[in-house]
Coordinates of C-alpha atoms in Angstrom, one line a residue:
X1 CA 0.0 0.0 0.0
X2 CA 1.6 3.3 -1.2
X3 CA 1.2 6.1 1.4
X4 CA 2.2 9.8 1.7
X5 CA 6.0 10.9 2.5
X6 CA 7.6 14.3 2.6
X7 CA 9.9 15.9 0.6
X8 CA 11.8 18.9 1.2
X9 CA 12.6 21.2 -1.5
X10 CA 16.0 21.0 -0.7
X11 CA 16.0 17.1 -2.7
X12 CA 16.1 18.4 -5.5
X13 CA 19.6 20.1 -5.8
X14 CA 21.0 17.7 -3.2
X15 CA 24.7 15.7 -5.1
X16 CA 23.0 12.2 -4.8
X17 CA 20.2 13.1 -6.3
X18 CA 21.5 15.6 -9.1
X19 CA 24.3 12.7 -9.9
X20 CA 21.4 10.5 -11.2
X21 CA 18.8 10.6 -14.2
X22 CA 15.5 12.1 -14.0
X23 CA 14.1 8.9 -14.4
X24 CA 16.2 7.2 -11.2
X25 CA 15.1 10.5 -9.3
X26 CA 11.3 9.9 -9.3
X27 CA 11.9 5.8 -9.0
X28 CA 13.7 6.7 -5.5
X29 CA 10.7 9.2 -4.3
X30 CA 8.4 6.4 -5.4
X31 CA 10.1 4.3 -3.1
X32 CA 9.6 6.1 -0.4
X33 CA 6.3 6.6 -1.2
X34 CA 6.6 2.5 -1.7
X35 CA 7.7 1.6 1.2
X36 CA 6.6 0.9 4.9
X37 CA 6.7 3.4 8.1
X38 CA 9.7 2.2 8.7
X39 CA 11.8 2.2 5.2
X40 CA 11.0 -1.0 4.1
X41 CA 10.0 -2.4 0.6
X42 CA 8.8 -5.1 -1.1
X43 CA 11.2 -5.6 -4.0
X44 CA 9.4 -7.1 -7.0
X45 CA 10.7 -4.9 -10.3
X46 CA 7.4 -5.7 -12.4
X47 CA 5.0 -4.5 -9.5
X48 CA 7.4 -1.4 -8.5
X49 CA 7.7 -0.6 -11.8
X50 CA 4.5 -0.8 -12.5
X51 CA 3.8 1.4 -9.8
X52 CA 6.4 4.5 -10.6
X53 CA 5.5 4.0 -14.5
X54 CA 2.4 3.3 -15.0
X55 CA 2.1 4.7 -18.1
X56 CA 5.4 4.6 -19.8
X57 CA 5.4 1.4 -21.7
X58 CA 8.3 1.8 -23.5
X59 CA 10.0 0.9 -20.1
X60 CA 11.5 -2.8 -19.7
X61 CA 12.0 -4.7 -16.6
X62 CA 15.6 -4.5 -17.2
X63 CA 16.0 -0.4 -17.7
X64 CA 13.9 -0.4 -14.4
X65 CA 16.4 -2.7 -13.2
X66 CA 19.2 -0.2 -14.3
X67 CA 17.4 2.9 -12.1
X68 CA 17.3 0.7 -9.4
X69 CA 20.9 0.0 -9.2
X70 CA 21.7 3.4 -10.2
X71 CA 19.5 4.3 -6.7
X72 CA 21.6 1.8 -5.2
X73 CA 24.6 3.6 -5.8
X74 CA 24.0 7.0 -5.1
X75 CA 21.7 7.1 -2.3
X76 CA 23.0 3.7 -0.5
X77 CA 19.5 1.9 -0.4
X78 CA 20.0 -1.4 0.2
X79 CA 18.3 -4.3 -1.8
X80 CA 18.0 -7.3 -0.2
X81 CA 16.9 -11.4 -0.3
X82 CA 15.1 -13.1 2.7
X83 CA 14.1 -16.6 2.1
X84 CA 13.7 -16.5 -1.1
X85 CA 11.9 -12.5 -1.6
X86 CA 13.4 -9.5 -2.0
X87 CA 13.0 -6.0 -0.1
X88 CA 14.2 -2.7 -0.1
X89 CA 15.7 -0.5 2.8
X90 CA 16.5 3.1 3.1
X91 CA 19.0 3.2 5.7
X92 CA 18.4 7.4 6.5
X93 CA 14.8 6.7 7.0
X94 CA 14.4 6.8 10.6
X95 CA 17.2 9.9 11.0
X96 CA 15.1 11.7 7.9
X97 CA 11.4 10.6 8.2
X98 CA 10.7 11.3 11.5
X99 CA 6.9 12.3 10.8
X100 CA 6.6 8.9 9.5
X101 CA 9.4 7.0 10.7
X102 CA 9.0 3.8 13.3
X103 CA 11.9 2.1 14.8
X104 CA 10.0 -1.3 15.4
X105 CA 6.9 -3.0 13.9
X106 CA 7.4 -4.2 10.1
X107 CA 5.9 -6.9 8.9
X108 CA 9.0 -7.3 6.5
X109 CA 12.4 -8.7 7.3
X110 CA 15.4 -6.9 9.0
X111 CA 17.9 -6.2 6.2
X112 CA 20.6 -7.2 9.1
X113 CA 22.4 -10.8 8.5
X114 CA 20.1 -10.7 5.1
X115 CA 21.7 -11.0 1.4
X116 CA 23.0 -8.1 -0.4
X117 CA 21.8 -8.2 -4.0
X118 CA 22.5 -5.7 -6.9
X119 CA 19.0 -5.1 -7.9
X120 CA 20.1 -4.9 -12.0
X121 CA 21.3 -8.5 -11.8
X122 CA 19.6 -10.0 -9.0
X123 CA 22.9 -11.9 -7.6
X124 CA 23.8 -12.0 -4.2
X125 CA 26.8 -9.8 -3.7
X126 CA 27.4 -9.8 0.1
X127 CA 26.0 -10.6 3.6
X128 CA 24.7 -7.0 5.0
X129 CA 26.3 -6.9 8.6
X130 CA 26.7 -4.9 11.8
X131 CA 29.7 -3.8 10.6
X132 CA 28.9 -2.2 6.8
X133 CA 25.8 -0.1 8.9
X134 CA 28.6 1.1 11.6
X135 CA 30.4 2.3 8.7
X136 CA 27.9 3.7 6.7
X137 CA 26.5 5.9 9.4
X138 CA 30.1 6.6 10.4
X139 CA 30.2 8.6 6.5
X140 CA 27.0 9.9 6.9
X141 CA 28.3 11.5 10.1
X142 CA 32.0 12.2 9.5
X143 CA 32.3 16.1 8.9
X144 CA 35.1 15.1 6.8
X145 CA 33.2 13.3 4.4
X146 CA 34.3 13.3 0.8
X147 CA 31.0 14.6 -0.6
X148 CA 27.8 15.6 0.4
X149 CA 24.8 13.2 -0.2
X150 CA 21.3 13.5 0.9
X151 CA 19.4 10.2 1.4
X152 CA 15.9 11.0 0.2
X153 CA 14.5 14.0 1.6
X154 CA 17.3 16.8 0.9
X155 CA 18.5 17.7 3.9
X156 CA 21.8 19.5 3.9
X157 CA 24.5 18.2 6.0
X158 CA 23.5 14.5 6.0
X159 CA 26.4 12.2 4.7
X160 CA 26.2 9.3 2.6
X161 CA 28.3 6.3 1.8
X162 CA 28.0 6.3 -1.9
X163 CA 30.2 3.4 -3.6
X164 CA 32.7 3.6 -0.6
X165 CA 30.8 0.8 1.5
X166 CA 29.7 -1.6 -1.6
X167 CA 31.0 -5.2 -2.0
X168 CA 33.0 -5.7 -4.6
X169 CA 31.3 -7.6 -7.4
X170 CA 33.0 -11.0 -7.8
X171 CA 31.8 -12.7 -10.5
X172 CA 32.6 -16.3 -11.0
X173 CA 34.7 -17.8 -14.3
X174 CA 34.5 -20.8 -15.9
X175 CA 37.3 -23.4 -14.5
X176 CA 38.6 -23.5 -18.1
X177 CA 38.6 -20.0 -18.6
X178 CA 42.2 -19.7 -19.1
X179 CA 42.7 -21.7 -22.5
X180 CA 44.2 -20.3 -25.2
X181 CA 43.8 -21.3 -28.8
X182 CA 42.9 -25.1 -27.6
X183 CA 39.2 -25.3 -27.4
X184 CA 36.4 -23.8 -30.3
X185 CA 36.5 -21.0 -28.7
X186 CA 38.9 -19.3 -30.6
X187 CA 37.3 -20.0 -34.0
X188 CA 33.9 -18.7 -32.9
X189 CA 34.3 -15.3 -30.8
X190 CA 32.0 -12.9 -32.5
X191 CA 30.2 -15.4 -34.5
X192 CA 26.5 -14.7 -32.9
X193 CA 26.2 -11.4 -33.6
X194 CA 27.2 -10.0 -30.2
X195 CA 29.8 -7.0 -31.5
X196 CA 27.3 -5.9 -34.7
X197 CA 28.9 -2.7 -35.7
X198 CA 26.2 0.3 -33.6
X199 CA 23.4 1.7 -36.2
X200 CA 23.0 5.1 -37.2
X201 CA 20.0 5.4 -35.3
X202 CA 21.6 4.5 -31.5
X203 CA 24.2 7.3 -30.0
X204 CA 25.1 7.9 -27.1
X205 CA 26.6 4.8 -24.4
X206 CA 24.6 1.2 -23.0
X207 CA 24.8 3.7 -19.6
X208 CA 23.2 6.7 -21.4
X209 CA 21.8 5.6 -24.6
X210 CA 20.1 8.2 -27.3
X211 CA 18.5 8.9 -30.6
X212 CA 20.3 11.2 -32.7
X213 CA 18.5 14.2 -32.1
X214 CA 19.0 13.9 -28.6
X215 CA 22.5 12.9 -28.8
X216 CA 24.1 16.3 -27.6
X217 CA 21.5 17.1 -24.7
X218 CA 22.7 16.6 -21.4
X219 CA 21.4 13.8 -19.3
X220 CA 18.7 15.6 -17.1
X221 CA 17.2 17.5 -20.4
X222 CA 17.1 14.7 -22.0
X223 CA 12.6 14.1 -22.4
X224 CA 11.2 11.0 -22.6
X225 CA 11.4 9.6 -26.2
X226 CA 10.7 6.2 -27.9
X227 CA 13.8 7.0 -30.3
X228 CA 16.0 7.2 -27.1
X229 CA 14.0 3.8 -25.6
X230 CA 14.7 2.3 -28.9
X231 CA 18.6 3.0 -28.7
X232 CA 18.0 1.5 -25.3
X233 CA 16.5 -1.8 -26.3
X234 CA 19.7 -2.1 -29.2
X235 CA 22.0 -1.9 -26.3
X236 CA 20.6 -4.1 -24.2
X237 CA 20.0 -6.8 -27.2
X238 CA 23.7 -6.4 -27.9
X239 CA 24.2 -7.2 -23.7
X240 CA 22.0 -10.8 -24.4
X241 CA 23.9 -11.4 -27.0
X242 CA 27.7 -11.5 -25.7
X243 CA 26.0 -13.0 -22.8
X244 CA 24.2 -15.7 -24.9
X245 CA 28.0 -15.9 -26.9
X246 CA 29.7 -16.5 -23.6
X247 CA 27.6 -19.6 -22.6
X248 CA 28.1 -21.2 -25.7
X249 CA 31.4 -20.7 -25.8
X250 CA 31.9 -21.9 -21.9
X251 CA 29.7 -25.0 -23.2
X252 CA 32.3 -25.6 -26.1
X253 CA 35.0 -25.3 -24.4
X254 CA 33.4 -27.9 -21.1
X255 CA 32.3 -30.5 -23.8
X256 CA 35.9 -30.3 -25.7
X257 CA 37.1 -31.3 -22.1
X258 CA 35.0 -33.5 -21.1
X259 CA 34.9 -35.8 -24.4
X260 CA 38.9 -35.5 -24.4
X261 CA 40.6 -38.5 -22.8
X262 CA 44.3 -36.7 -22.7
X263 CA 43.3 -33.9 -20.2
X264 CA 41.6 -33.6 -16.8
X265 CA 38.7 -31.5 -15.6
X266 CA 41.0 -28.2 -16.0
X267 CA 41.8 -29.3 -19.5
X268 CA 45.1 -30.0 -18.7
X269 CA 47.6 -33.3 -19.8
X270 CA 51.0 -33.8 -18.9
X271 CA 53.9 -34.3 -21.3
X272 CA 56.1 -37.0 -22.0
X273 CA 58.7 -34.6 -19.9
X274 CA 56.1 -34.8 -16.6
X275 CA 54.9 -30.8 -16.7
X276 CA 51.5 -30.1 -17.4
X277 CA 50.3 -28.0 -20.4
X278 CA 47.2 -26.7 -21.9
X279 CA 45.5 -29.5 -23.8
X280 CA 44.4 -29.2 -27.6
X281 CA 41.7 -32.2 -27.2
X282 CA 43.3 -33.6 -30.1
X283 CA 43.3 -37.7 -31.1
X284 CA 47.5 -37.9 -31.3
X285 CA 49.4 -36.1 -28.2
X286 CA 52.8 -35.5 -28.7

């Protein structure tokens, strides 16, 4: 159930929220409007989506996805999985809401001891502990902070963590990864289509995509335009794509191994001379 939040004027010319896109600014006041009394949210990206849209079709799941983690890492809201769901918590809520603001009393799950996810993949990314909320308050407070960042409602003076307190993304590689020349691999990089030279009609990056005649605008002037959506879609059908080319390429490269009787799991063999080398999965070793 949505229900009414404040908003000082002073959001809107607050760092974290002129460092992101008009588009990420009203999905973060949505989310407080979103979530409970005490800065909780349901995290479903249809149904929030839904909700801060409602009317812009030309918005996927996976741009909304993008907003959200460009929330994520300006205003420090953390995006969380509890047995299976996912939620939403706005760590300033109880120092900035205080109309509305409850310490106790949520029907959802404590974001403590939870799983960190990044809400544009939906990977777990970390365990959110004791320790990361010590040190993001401790950068909220320091009056040596690097920058100034207001954590949604624009109040001057209140610090943020930014990127300074996010886990590392660690992503994890293929136990063959490392093969070079010995697997079909090398013959079919670029085969599915994944690095199609860019259309006239997409400019800009896959962060900030445009339409040519938005191309020179800067990012907040920038209205909302099927052209630009379009450009969008392009760049993220070029993202499924290498990511589509990637899997077939780990599968190649586990079946070469796997049907090769020279070479172990790693897609090594050892030589005549007793050191191991990188396997070719040919019939006749040398």
């Amino acid at each position: 159930m949505a229900r009414i939040r404040t908003i000082k004027p002073e959001f809107w010319s607050s760092p974290s929220v002129t460092a992101m896109s008009p588009w990420a600014r009203l999905l973060f006041i949505a989310m407080w409007n979103w979530a409970d009394d005490t800065g909780r949210g349901t995290f479903i990206p249809r149904e929030l989506l839904g909700f801060t849209f409602p009317n812009d079709e030309e918005i996927t799941v996976a741009e909304f996805r993008r907003l959200c983690a460009e929330v994520r890492r300006e205003c420090a809201v953390l995006f969380y999985e509890s047995a299976g769901r996912y939620f939403y918590s706005i760590p300033s809520w109880k120092k900035h809401q205080s109309k509305h603001a409850k310490h106790s009393g949520s029907k959802l799950p404590d974001p403590e001891g939870c799983n960190e996810i990044d809400p544009e993949t939906m990977q777990v990314i970390g365990t959110i502990g004791e320790s990361r909320r010590n040190s993001a308050d401790s950068a909220r407070n320091s009056a040596d902070s690097a920058r100034e960042v207001v954590l949604g409602t624009g109040e001057q003076g209140n610090r943020g963590t930014g990127e300074g307190n996010r886990p590392s993304h660690v992503y994890p590689q293929p136990v063959d990864n490392s093969e070079q020349g010995s697997t079909p691999s090398s013959e079919t990089s670029g085969a599915t289509g994944a690095d199609a030279p860019r259309p006239d009609w997409v400019r800009g990056t896959p962060d900030d995509p445009r339409c040519p005649q938005h191309e020179h605008l800067q990012r907040w002037d920038v209205p909302p335009c099927r052209d630009c959506a379009k450009a969008r879609q392009w760049y993220l059908d070029q993202e499924e794509a290498i990511v589509e080319a990637t899997k077939a390429r780990t599968a190649q490269r586990r079946a070469a191994i796997d049907n090769c009787p020279h070479c172990d799991q790693n897609g090594l063999r050892e030589t005549p001379e007793g050191t191991l080398t990188r396997c070719n999965h040919k019939e006749n070793q040398q």
